[in-house]
Amino acid sequence: MNFAFASARPLYDERVHPRVLIGPRELAAIQRRVRSGRGRKIMDGLRVRLRPRVREILDAGDDAKALAVLEGGYFGKTVFWNLDEIAMMGRIDEDEEAVEAARRVLLAMARANSDASGNTYHVPHTYDVLHDLLPESDRALVRNWLYERGVRALLSSLGRFYLGAGGNMNVCTLISVLLNLLALRGDAGVPDLKPEQDKLTDRLRREAIQA
């Protein structure tokens, strides 16, 4: 694995999305790679698996029914499987129906003030990937929810340290906060995140030692 520290800084400075797990250059590269070979085989499999879920979401009559399509478990926070995959398929394939399905679920979560912003990566990744395709009213709704529920509330929910088998709980919560913070950072209307960033960094340092 190759990486360079601060390589995404220009994207944040220019408020470019996507950027949390991939950037615009990687998205273009993925689009090329899925045209043939293993990449195409992987994407064909995703399409077969995800397009029926997309149709179910689009046919759902209200927020609760749309959320029920993907709601798949509870691990301290509600998990909505496949949401980020549907969003990514929408971007890679330029599939308007997939984008719309992911958008509907994301907005339904925000309107319901769901605890799903704490399920590690599905939600911030979806917001980040779809950001440029969302109208400002949608972005405002989601980012306010992510900030209050996925950053501030999650940081405040952290209690004592857990050792051994329980050590992953706080670490996973901190990963959720980190990804939510990265997805929001630099967006218009988001308050200064430095206090939360400093608290997160300090807690990550201590939890990493304990875990």
JSON list of C-alpha atoms in Angstrom, two decimals:
[
{"chain": "A", "resi": 1, "resn": "MET", "atom": "CA", "xyz": [0.00, 0.00, 0.00]},
{"chain": "A", "resi": 2, "resn": "ASN", "atom": "CA", "xyz": [1.35, 3.40, -0.98]},
{"chain": "A", "resi": 3, "resn": "PHE", "atom": "CA", "xyz": [0.26, 6.66, 0.60]},
{"chain": "A", "resi": 4, "resn": "ALA", "atom": "CA", "xyz": [1.48, 10.17, 1.27]},
{"chain": "A", "resi": 5, "resn": "PHE", "atom": "CA", "xyz": [0.43, 12.32, 4.19]},
{"chain": "A", "resi": 6, "resn": "ALA", "atom": "CA", "xyz": [-1.70, 15.37, 3.36]},
{"chain": "A", "resi": 7, "resn": "SER", "atom": "CA", "xyz": [-2.15, 14.25, -0.26]},
{"chain": "A", "resi": 8, "resn": "ALA", "atom": "CA", "xyz": [-5.87, 15.17, -0.09]},
{"chain": "A", "resi": 9, "resn": "ARG", "atom": "CA", "xyz": [-5.22, 18.68, 1.25]},
{"chain": "A", "resi": 10, "resn": "PRO", "atom": "CA", "xyz": [-5.68, 20.40, -2.14]},
{"chain": "A", "resi": 11, "resn": "LEU", "atom": "CA", "xyz": [-9.09, 18.71, -2.48]},
{"chain": "A", "resi": 12, "resn": "TYR", "atom": "CA", "xyz": [-10.18, 20.02, 0.91]},
{"chain": "A", "resi": 13, "resn": "ASP", "atom": "CA", "xyz": [-8.80, 23.49, 0.23]},
{"chain": "A", "resi": 14, "resn": "GLU", "atom": "CA", "xyz": [-10.79, 23.65, -3.00]},
{"chain": "A", "resi": 15, "resn": "ARG", "atom": "CA", "xyz": [-13.85, 21.92, -1.48]},
{"chain": "A", "resi": 16, "resn": "VAL", "atom": "CA", "xyz": [-13.71, 19.10, -4.02]},
{"chain": "A", "resi": 17, "resn": "HIS", "atom": "CA", "xyz": [-15.68, 15.87, -3.54]},
{"chain": "A", "resi": 18, "resn": "PRO", "atom": "CA", "xyz": [-15.33, 12.87, -3.54]},
{"chain": "A", "resi": 19, "resn": "ARG", "atom": "CA", "xyz": [-12.25, 12.69, -1.36]},
{"chain": "A", "resi": 20, "resn": "VAL", "atom": "CA", "xyz": [-12.70, 10.55, 1.79]},
{"chain": "A", "resi": 21, "resn": "LEU", "atom": "CA", "xyz": [-11.86, 7.15, 0.29]},
{"chain": "A", "resi": 22, "resn": "ILE", "atom": "CA", "xyz": [-11.25, 8.20, -3.31]},
{"chain": "A", "resi": 23, "resn": "GLY", "atom": "CA", "xyz": [-10.69, 11.41, -5.24]},
{"chain": "A", "resi": 24, "resn": "PRO", "atom": "CA", "xyz": [-11.85, 12.51, -8.68]},
{"chain": "A", "resi": 25, "resn": "ARG", "atom": "CA", "xyz": [-8.73, 10.98, -10.27]},
{"chain": "A", "resi": 26, "resn": "GLU", "atom": "CA", "xyz": [-9.43, 7.60, -8.67]},
{"chain": "A", "resi": 27, "resn": "LEU", "atom": "CA", "xyz": [-13.07, 7.74, -9.72]},
{"chain": "A", "resi": 28, "resn": "ALA", "atom": "CA", "xyz": [-12.04, 8.27, -13.34]},
{"chain": "A", "resi": 29, "resn": "ALA", "atom": "CA", "xyz": [-9.54, 5.41, -13.07]},
{"chain": "A", "resi": 30, "resn": "ILE", "atom": "CA", "xyz": [-12.20, 3.08, -11.65]},
{"chain": "A", "resi": 31, "resn": "GLN", "atom": "CA", "xyz": [-14.55, 3.97, -14.51]},
{"chain": "A", "resi": 32, "resn": "ARG", "atom": "CA", "xyz": [-11.85, 2.90, -16.97]},
{"chain": "A", "resi": 33, "resn": "ARG", "atom": "CA", "xyz": [-11.02, -0.31, -15.14]},
{"chain": "A", "resi": 34, "resn": "VAL", "atom": "CA", "xyz": [-14.59, -1.62, -14.97]},
{"chain": "A", "resi": 35, "resn": "ARG", "atom": "CA", "xyz": [-14.88, -1.70, -18.75]},
{"chain": "A", "resi": 36, "resn": "SER", "atom": "CA", "xyz": [-13.08, -5.04, -19.06]},
{"chain": "A", "resi": 37, "resn": "GLY", "atom": "CA", "xyz": [-11.43, -7.90, -17.22]},
{"chain": "A", "resi": 38, "resn": "ARG", "atom": "CA", "xyz": [-11.81, -8.39, -13.48]},
{"chain": "A", "resi": 39, "resn": "GLY", "atom": "CA", "xyz": [-13.14, -4.88, -12.97]},
{"chain": "A", "resi": 40, "resn": "ARG", "atom": "CA", "xyz": [-16.03, -5.53, -15.31]},
{"chain": "A", "resi": 41, "resn": "LYS", "atom": "CA", "xyz": [-16.73, -8.87, -13.65]},
{"chain": "A", "resi": 42, "resn": "ILE", "atom": "CA", "xyz": [-16.87, -7.21, -10.22]},
{"chain": "A", "resi": 43, "resn": "MET", "atom": "CA", "xyz": [-19.15, -4.42, -11.42]},
{"chain": "A", "resi": 44, "resn": "ASP", "atom": "CA", "xyz": [-21.45, -6.85, -13.23]},
{"chain": "A", "resi": 45, "resn": "GLY", "atom": "CA", "xyz": [-21.83, -8.73, -9.94]},
{"chain": "A", "resi": 46, "resn": "LEU", "atom": "CA", "xyz": [-22.58, -5.52, -8.05]},
{"chain": "A", "resi": 47, "resn": "ARG", "atom": "CA", "xyz": [-25.17, -4.48, -10.62]},
{"chain": "A", "resi": 48, "resn": "VAL", "atom": "CA", "xyz": [-26.96, -7.81, -10.37]},
{"chain": "A", "resi": 49, "resn": "ARG", "atom": "CA", "xyz": [-27.01, -7.58, -6.57]},
{"chain": "A", "resi": 50, "resn": "LEU", "atom": "CA", "xyz": [-27.81, -3.89, -6.16]},
{"chain": "A", "resi": 51, "resn": "ARG", "atom": "CA", "xyz": [-30.21, -2.95, -8.93]},
{"chain": "A", "resi": 52, "resn": "PRO", "atom": "CA", "xyz": [-33.15, -4.86, -7.34]},
{"chain": "A", "resi": 53, "resn": "ARG", "atom": "CA", "xyz": [-32.50, -2.88, -4.12]},
{"chain": "A", "resi": 54, "resn": "VAL", "atom": "CA", "xyz": [-32.46, 0.35, -6.11]},
{"chain": "A", "resi": 55, "resn": "ARG", "atom": "CA", "xyz": [-35.84, -0.50, -7.60]},
{"chain": "A", "resi": 56, "resn": "GLU", "atom": "CA", "xyz": [-37.27, -1.34, -4.16]},
{"chain": "A", "resi": 57, "resn": "ILE", "atom": "CA", "xyz": [-36.12, 2.02, -2.78]},
{"chain": "A", "resi": 58, "resn": "LEU", "atom": "CA", "xyz": [-37.54, 3.96, -5.73]},
{"chain": "A", "resi": 59, "resn": "ASP", "atom": "CA", "xyz": [-40.84, 2.12, -5.40]},
{"chain": "A", "resi": 60, "resn": "ALA", "atom": "CA", "xyz": [-41.07, 2.72, -1.64]},
{"chain": "A", "resi": 61, "resn": "GLY", "atom": "CA", "xyz": [-43.91, 5.02, -0.72]},
{"chain": "A", "resi": 62, "resn": "ASP", "atom": "CA", "xyz": [-42.31, 6.83, 2.20]},
{"chain": "A", "resi": 63, "resn": "ASP", "atom": "CA", "xyz": [-39.10, 7.27, 4.20]},
{"chain": "A", "resi": 64, "resn": "ALA", "atom": "CA", "xyz": [-39.75, 4.35, 6.55]},
{"chain": "A", "resi": 65, "resn": "LYS", "atom": "CA", "xyz": [-40.26, 1.93, 3.67]},
{"chain": "A", "resi": 66, "resn": "ALA", "atom": "CA", "xyz": [-37.18, 3.23, 1.86]},
{"chain": "A", "resi": 67, "resn": "LEU", "atom": "CA", "xyz": [-35.04, 2.76, 4.97]},
{"chain": "A", "resi": 68, "resn": "ALA", "atom": "CA", "xyz": [-36.44, -0.74, 5.53]},
{"chain": "A", "resi": 69, "resn": "VAL", "atom": "CA", "xyz": [-35.00, -1.88, 2.19]},
{"chain": "A", "resi": 70, "resn": "LEU", "atom": "CA", "xyz": [-31.41, -1.52, 3.43]},
{"chain": "A", "resi": 71, "resn": "GLU", "atom": "CA", "xyz": [-31.73, -1.72, 7.21]},
{"chain": "A", "resi": 72, "resn": "GLY", "atom": "CA", "xyz": [-29.73, -4.79, 8.04]},
{"chain": "A", "resi": 73, "resn": "GLY", "atom": "CA", "xyz": [-28.69, -4.92, 11.66]},
{"chain": "A", "resi": 74, "resn": "TYR", "atom": "CA", "xyz": [-27.80, -3.17, 14.86]},
{"chain": "A", "resi": 75, "resn": "PHE", "atom": "CA", "xyz": [-24.25, -3.10, 16.17]},
{"chain": "A", "resi": 76, "resn": "GLY", "atom": "CA", "xyz": [-24.55, -0.34, 18.75]},
{"chain": "A", "resi": 77, "resn": "LYS", "atom": "CA", "xyz": [-25.83, 1.79, 15.85]},
{"chain": "A", "resi": 78, "resn": "THR", "atom": "CA", "xyz": [-28.21, 0.95, 13.03]},
{"chain": "A", "resi": 79, "resn": "VAL", "atom": "CA", "xyz": [-26.51, -0.37, 9.93]},
{"chain": "A", "resi": 80, "resn": "PHE", "atom": "CA", "xyz": [-27.83, 0.17, 6.42]},
{"chain": "A", "resi": 81, "resn": "TRP", "atom": "CA", "xyz": [-26.05, -2.30, 4.19]},
{"chain": "A", "resi": 82, "resn": "ASN", "atom": "CA", "xyz": [-25.19, -1.48, 0.57]},
{"chain": "A", "resi": 83, "resn": "LEU", "atom": "CA", "xyz": [-25.94, 2.25, 0.78]},
{"chain": "A", "resi": 84, "resn": "ASP", "atom": "CA", "xyz": [-22.41, 3.34, -0.10]},
{"chain": "A", "resi": 85, "resn": "GLU", "atom": "CA", "xyz": [-22.19, 0.63, -2.78]},
{"chain": "A", "resi": 86, "resn": "ILE", "atom": "CA", "xyz": [-25.35, 1.94, -4.44]},
{"chain": "A", "resi": 87, "resn": "ALA", "atom": "CA", "xyz": [-23.94, 5.47, -4.35]},
{"chain": "A", "resi": 88, "resn": "MET", "atom": "CA", "xyz": [-20.64, 4.32, -5.83]},
{"chain": "A", "resi": 89, "resn": "MET", "atom": "CA", "xyz": [-22.40, 2.32, -8.55]},
{"chain": "A", "resi": 90, "resn": "GLY", "atom": "CA", "xyz": [-24.38, 5.46, -9.38]},
{"chain": "A", "resi": 91, "resn": "ARG", "atom": "CA", "xyz": [-21.20, 7.50, -9.81]},
{"chain": "A", "resi": 92, "resn": "ILE", "atom": "CA", "xyz": [-19.22, 4.86, -11.68]},
{"chain": "A", "resi": 93, "resn": "ASP", "atom": "CA", "xyz": [-22.05, 3.96, -14.08]},
{"chain": "A", "resi": 94, "resn": "GLU", "atom": "CA", "xyz": [-23.49, 7.49, -14.16]},
{"chain": "A", "resi": 95, "resn": "ASP", "atom": "CA", "xyz": [-26.71, 5.72, -13.20]},
{"chain": "A", "resi": 96, "resn": "GLU", "atom": "CA", "xyz": [-29.31, 8.34, -12.27]},
{"chain": "A", "resi": 97, "resn": "GLU", "atom": "CA", "xyz": [-31.65, 5.81, -10.66]},
{"chain": "A", "resi": 98, "resn": "ALA", "atom": "CA", "xyz": [-28.92, 4.49, -8.35]},
{"chain": "A", "resi": 99, "resn": "VAL", "atom": "CA", "xyz": [-27.93, 8.02, -7.40]},
{"chain": "A", "resi": 100, "resn": "GLU", "atom": "CA", "xyz": [-31.56, 8.90, -6.67]},
{"chain": "A", "resi": 101, "resn": "ALA", "atom": "CA", "xyz": [-32.04, 5.76, -4.55]},
{"chain": "A", "resi": 102, "resn": "ALA", "atom": "CA", "xyz": [-28.97, 6.52, -2.46]},
{"chain": "A", "resi": 103, "resn": "ARG", "atom": "CA", "xyz": [-30.08, 10.13, -2.12]},
{"chain": "A", "resi": 104, "resn": "ARG", "atom": "CA", "xyz": [-33.53, 9.12, -0.90]},
{"chain": "A", "resi": 105, "resn": "VAL", "atom": "CA", "xyz": [-32.15, 6.84, 1.80]},
{"chain": "A", "resi": 106, "resn": "LEU", "atom": "CA", "xyz": [-29.58, 9.40, 2.91]},
{"chain": "A", "resi": 107, "resn": "LEU", "atom": "CA", "xyz": [-32.21, 12.13, 3.24]},
{"chain": "A", "resi": 108, "resn": "ALA", "atom": "CA", "xyz": [-34.59, 9.74, 5.00]},
{"chain": "A", "resi": 109, "resn": "MET", "atom": "CA", "xyz": [-31.89, 9.04, 7.59]},
{"chain": "A", "resi": 110, "resn": "ALA", "atom": "CA", "xyz": [-31.31, 12.74, 8.15]},
{"chain": "A", "resi": 111, "resn": "ARG", "atom": "CA", "xyz": [-35.02, 13.54, 8.44]},
{"chain": "A", "resi": 112, "resn": "ALA", "atom": "CA", "xyz": [-35.43, 10.71, 10.95]},
{"chain": "A", "resi": 113, "resn": "ASN", "atom": "CA", "xyz": [-32.36, 11.88, 12.91]},
{"chain": "A", "resi": 114, "resn": "SER", "atom": "CA", "xyz": [-31.18, 8.28, 12.66]},
{"chain": "A", "resi": 115, "resn": "ASP", "atom": "CA", "xyz": [-28.24, 6.95, 14.64]},
{"chain": "A", "resi": 116, "resn": "ALA", "atom": "CA", "xyz": [-26.90, 5.46, 11.39]},
{"chain": "A", "resi": 117, "resn": "SER", "atom": "CA", "xyz": [-24.21, 8.15, 11.18]},
{"chain": "A", "resi": 118, "resn": "GLY", "atom": "CA", "xyz": [-22.30, 6.03, 13.69]},
{"chain": "A", "resi": 119, "resn": "ASN", "atom": "CA", "xyz": [-22.04, 2.87, 11.60]},
{"chain": "A", "resi": 120, "resn": "THR", "atom": "CA", "xyz": [-18.46, 3.57, 10.52]},
{"chain": "A", "resi": 121, "resn": "TYR", "atom": "CA", "xyz": [-18.35, 4.31, 6.81]},
{"chain": "A", "resi": 122, "resn": "HIS", "atom": "CA", "xyz": [-21.62, 3.79, 4.92]},
{"chain": "A", "resi": 123, "resn": "VAL", "atom": "CA", "xyz": [-23.09, 7.24, 5.54]},
{"chain": "A", "resi": 124, "resn": "PRO", "atom": "CA", "xyz": [-20.09, 9.60, 5.24]},
{"chain": "A", "resi": 125, "resn": "HIS", "atom": "CA", "xyz": [-18.86, 7.74, 2.18]},
{"chain": "A", "resi": 126, "resn": "THR", "atom": "CA", "xyz": [-22.29, 8.04, 0.56]},
{"chain": "A", "resi": 127, "resn": "TYR", "atom": "CA", "xyz": [-22.50, 11.76, 1.31]},
{"chain": "A", "resi": 128, "resn": "ASP", "atom": "CA", "xyz": [-18.98, 12.33, 0.04]},
{"chain": "A", "resi": 129, "resn": "VAL", "atom": "CA", "xyz": [-19.50, 10.41, -3.21]},
{"chain": "A", "resi": 130, "resn": "LEU", "atom": "CA", "xyz": [-22.86, 12.03, -3.95]},
{"chain": "A", "resi": 131, "resn": "HIS", "atom": "CA", "xyz": [-21.97, 15.53, -2.72]},
{"chain": "A", "resi": 132, "resn": "ASP", "atom": "CA", "xyz": [-21.57, 17.20, -6.12]},
{"chain": "A", "resi": 133, "resn": "LEU", "atom": "CA", "xyz": [-24.82, 15.67, -7.38]},
{"chain": "A", "resi": 134, "resn": "LEU", "atom": "CA", "xyz": [-26.94, 16.92, -4.46]},
{"chain": "A", "resi": 135, "resn": "PRO", "atom": "CA", "xyz": [-28.72, 20.28, -4.43]},
{"chain": "A", "resi": 136, "resn": "GLU", "atom": "CA", "xyz": [-27.67, 22.65, -1.66]},
{"chain": "A", "resi": 137, "resn": "SER", "atom": "CA", "xyz": [-30.88, 22.03, 0.32]},
{"chain": "A", "resi": 138, "resn": "ASP", "atom": "CA", "xyz": [-30.08, 18.29, 0.48]},
{"chain": "A", "resi": 139, "resn": "ARG", "atom": "CA", "xyz": [-26.47, 18.92, 1.44]},
{"chain": "A", "resi": 140, "resn": "ALA", "atom": "CA", "xyz": [-27.53, 21.29, 4.22]},
{"chain": "A", "resi": 141, "resn": "LEU", "atom": "CA", "xyz": [-29.96, 18.75, 5.68]},
{"chain": "A", "resi": 142, "resn": "VAL", "atom": "CA", "xyz": [-27.42, 15.93, 5.64]},
{"chain": "A", "resi": 143, "resn": "ARG", "atom": "CA", "xyz": [-24.40, 17.89, 6.84]},
{"chain": "A", "resi": 144, "resn": "ASN", "atom": "CA", "xyz": [-26.32, 19.37, 9.80]},
{"chain": "A", "resi": 145, "resn": "TRP", "atom": "CA", "xyz": [-27.40, 15.87, 10.80]},
{"chain": "A", "resi": 146, "resn": "LEU", "atom": "CA", "xyz": [-23.91, 14.44, 10.33]},
{"chain": "A", "resi": 147, "resn": "TYR", "atom": "CA", "xyz": [-22.35, 17.22, 12.37]},
{"chain": "A", "resi": 148, "resn": "GLU", "atom": "CA", "xyz": [-24.78, 16.98, 15.27]},
{"chain": "A", "resi": 149, "resn": "ARG", "atom": "CA", "xyz": [-25.32, 13.22, 15.34]},
{"chain": "A", "resi": 150, "resn": "GLY", "atom": "CA", "xyz": [-22.20, 11.84, 13.65]},
{"chain": "A", "resi": 151, "resn": "VAL", "atom": "CA", "xyz": [-19.55, 14.11, 15.15]},
{"chain": "A", "resi": 152, "resn": "ARG", "atom": "CA", "xyz": [-20.65, 15.96, 18.29]},
{"chain": "A", "resi": 153, "resn": "ALA", "atom": "CA", "xyz": [-23.01, 13.33, 19.71]},
{"chain": "A", "resi": 154, "resn": "LEU", "atom": "CA", "xyz": [-20.69, 10.42, 18.95]},
{"chain": "A", "resi": 155, "resn": "LEU", "atom": "CA", "xyz": [-17.73, 12.13, 20.60]},
{"chain": "A", "resi": 156, "resn": "SER", "atom": "CA", "xyz": [-19.85, 12.89, 23.65]},
{"chain": "A", "resi": 157, "resn": "SER", "atom": "CA", "xyz": [-21.08, 9.29, 23.85]},
{"chain": "A", "resi": 158, "resn": "LEU", "atom": "CA", "xyz": [-17.61, 7.90, 24.47]},
{"chain": "A", "resi": 159, "resn": "GLY", "atom": "CA", "xyz": [-17.27, 6.66, 28.02]},
{"chain": "A", "resi": 160, "resn": "ARG", "atom": "CA", "xyz": [-14.68, 4.57, 29.75]},
{"chain": "A", "resi": 161, "resn": "PHE", "atom": "CA", "xyz": [-11.93, 2.60, 28.04]},
{"chain": "A", "resi": 162, "resn": "TYR", "atom": "CA", "xyz": [-12.63, -1.02, 27.18]},
{"chain": "A", "resi": 163, "resn": "LEU", "atom": "CA", "xyz": [-9.92, -3.64, 27.08]},
{"chain": "A", "resi": 164, "resn": "GLY", "atom": "CA", "xyz": [-9.80, -7.02, 25.35]},
{"chain": "A", "resi": 165, "resn": "ALA", "atom": "CA", "xyz": [-12.87, -8.05, 23.38]},
{"chain": "A", "resi": 166, "resn": "GLY", "atom": "CA", "xyz": [-14.65, -4.76, 24.09]},
{"chain": "A", "resi": 167, "resn": "GLY", "atom": "CA", "xyz": [-11.80, -2.58, 22.90]},
{"chain": "A", "resi": 168, "resn": "ASN", "atom": "CA", "xyz": [-13.15, -2.30, 19.38]},
{"chain": "A", "resi": 169, "resn": "MET", "atom": "CA", "xyz": [-16.30, -0.44, 20.41]},
{"chain": "A", "resi": 170, "resn": "ASN", "atom": "CA", "xyz": [-14.70, 2.90, 21.15]},
{"chain": "A", "resi": 171, "resn": "VAL", "atom": "CA", "xyz": [-12.25, 2.51, 18.28]},
{"chain": "A", "resi": 172, "resn": "CYS", "atom": "CA", "xyz": [-15.06, 1.91, 15.78]},
{"chain": "A", "resi": 173, "resn": "THR", "atom": "CA", "xyz": [-16.95, 4.91, 17.15]},
{"chain": "A", "resi": 174, "resn": "LEU", "atom": "CA", "xyz": [-13.86, 7.06, 16.69]},
{"chain": "A", "resi": 175, "resn": "ILE", "atom": "CA", "xyz": [-13.45, 5.82, 13.12]},
{"chain": "A", "resi": 176, "resn": "SER", "atom": "CA", "xyz": [-17.06, 6.85, 12.49]},
{"chain": "A", "resi": 177, "resn": "VAL", "atom": "CA", "xyz": [-16.36, 10.32, 13.87]},
{"chain": "A", "resi": 178, "resn": "LEU", "atom": "CA", "xyz": [-13.21, 10.61, 11.77]},
{"chain": "A", "resi": 179, "resn": "LEU", "atom": "CA", "xyz": [-14.96, 9.73, 8.52]},
{"chain": "A", "resi": 180, "resn": "ASN", "atom": "CA", "xyz": [-17.92, 12.00, 9.28]},
{"chain": "A", "resi": 181, "resn": "LEU", "atom": "CA", "xyz": [-15.54, 14.84, 10.07]},
{"chain": "A", "resi": 182, "resn": "LEU", "atom": "CA", "xyz": [-13.58, 14.30, 6.86]},
{"chain": "A", "resi": 183, "resn": "ALA", "atom": "CA", "xyz": [-16.77, 14.20, 4.79]},
{"chain": "A", "resi": 184, "resn": "LEU", "atom": "CA", "xyz": [-17.90, 17.53, 6.28]},
{"chain": "A", "resi": 185, "resn": "ARG", "atom": "CA", "xyz": [-14.60, 19.36, 6.46]},
{"chain": "A", "resi": 186, "resn": "GLY", "atom": "CA", "xyz": [-14.50, 22.47, 4.30]},
{"chain": "A", "resi": 187, "resn": "ASP", "atom": "CA", "xyz": [-18.18, 22.45, 3.39]},
{"chain": "A", "resi": 188, "resn": "ALA", "atom": "CA", "xyz": [-20.00, 25.76, 3.43]},
{"chain": "A", "resi": 189, "resn": "GLY", "atom": "CA", "xyz": [-22.15, 26.14, 6.54]},
{"chain": "A", "resi": 190, "resn": "VAL", "atom": "CA", "xyz": [-20.10, 23.74, 8.67]},
{"chain": "A", "resi": 191, "resn": "PRO", "atom": "CA", "xyz": [-18.72, 25.34, 11.84]},
{"chain": "A", "resi": 192, "resn": "ASP", "atom": "CA", "xyz": [-15.05, 25.24, 12.77]},
{"chain": "A", "resi": 193, "resn": "LEU", "atom": "CA", "xyz": [-14.29, 21.57, 13.40]},
{"chain": "A", "resi": 194, "resn": "LYS", "atom": "CA", "xyz": [-10.96, 22.10, 15.16]},
{"chain": "A", "resi": 195, "resn": "PRO", "atom": "CA", "xyz": [-12.33, 21.51, 18.70]},
{"chain": "A", "resi": 196, "resn": "GLU", "atom": "CA", "xyz": [-13.85, 18.19, 17.61]},
{"chain": "A", "resi": 197, "resn": "GLN", "atom": "CA", "xyz": [-10.74, 17.34, 15.61]},
{"chain": "A", "resi": 198, "resn": "ASP", "atom": "CA", "xyz": [-8.49, 17.96, 18.63]},
{"chain": "A", "resi": 199, "resn": "LYS", "atom": "CA", "xyz": [-10.73, 15.89, 20.89]},
{"chain": "A", "resi": 200, "resn": "LEU", "atom": "CA", "xyz": [-10.82, 13.10, 18.31]},
{"chain": "A", "resi": 201, "resn": "THR", "atom": "CA", "xyz": [-7.04, 13.09, 17.87]},
{"chain": "A", "resi": 202, "resn": "ASP", "atom": "CA", "xyz": [-6.45, 12.92, 21.61]},
{"chain": "A", "resi": 203, "resn": "ARG", "atom": "CA", "xyz": [-8.96, 10.13, 22.09]},
{"chain": "A", "resi": 204, "resn": "LEU", "atom": "CA", "xyz": [-7.65, 8.16, 19.12]},
{"chain": "A", "resi": 205, "resn": "ARG", "atom": "CA", "xyz": [-4.17, 8.32, 20.57]},
{"chain": "A", "resi": 206, "resn": "ARG", "atom": "CA", "xyz": [-5.33, 6.99, 23.93]},
{"chain": "A", "resi": 207, "resn": "GLU", "atom": "CA", "xyz": [-7.69, 4.36, 22.50]},
{"chain": "A", "resi": 208, "resn": "ALA", "atom": "CA", "xyz": [-5.04, 3.03, 20.13]},
{"chain": "A", "resi": 209, "resn": "ILE", "atom": "CA", "xyz": [-2.77, 2.38, 23.10]},
{"chain": "A", "resi": 210, "resn": "GLN", "atom": "CA", "xyz": [-5.55, 0.68, 25.06]},
{"chain": "A", "resi": 211, "resn": "ALA", "atom": "CA", "xyz": [-6.84, -1.41, 22.14]}
]
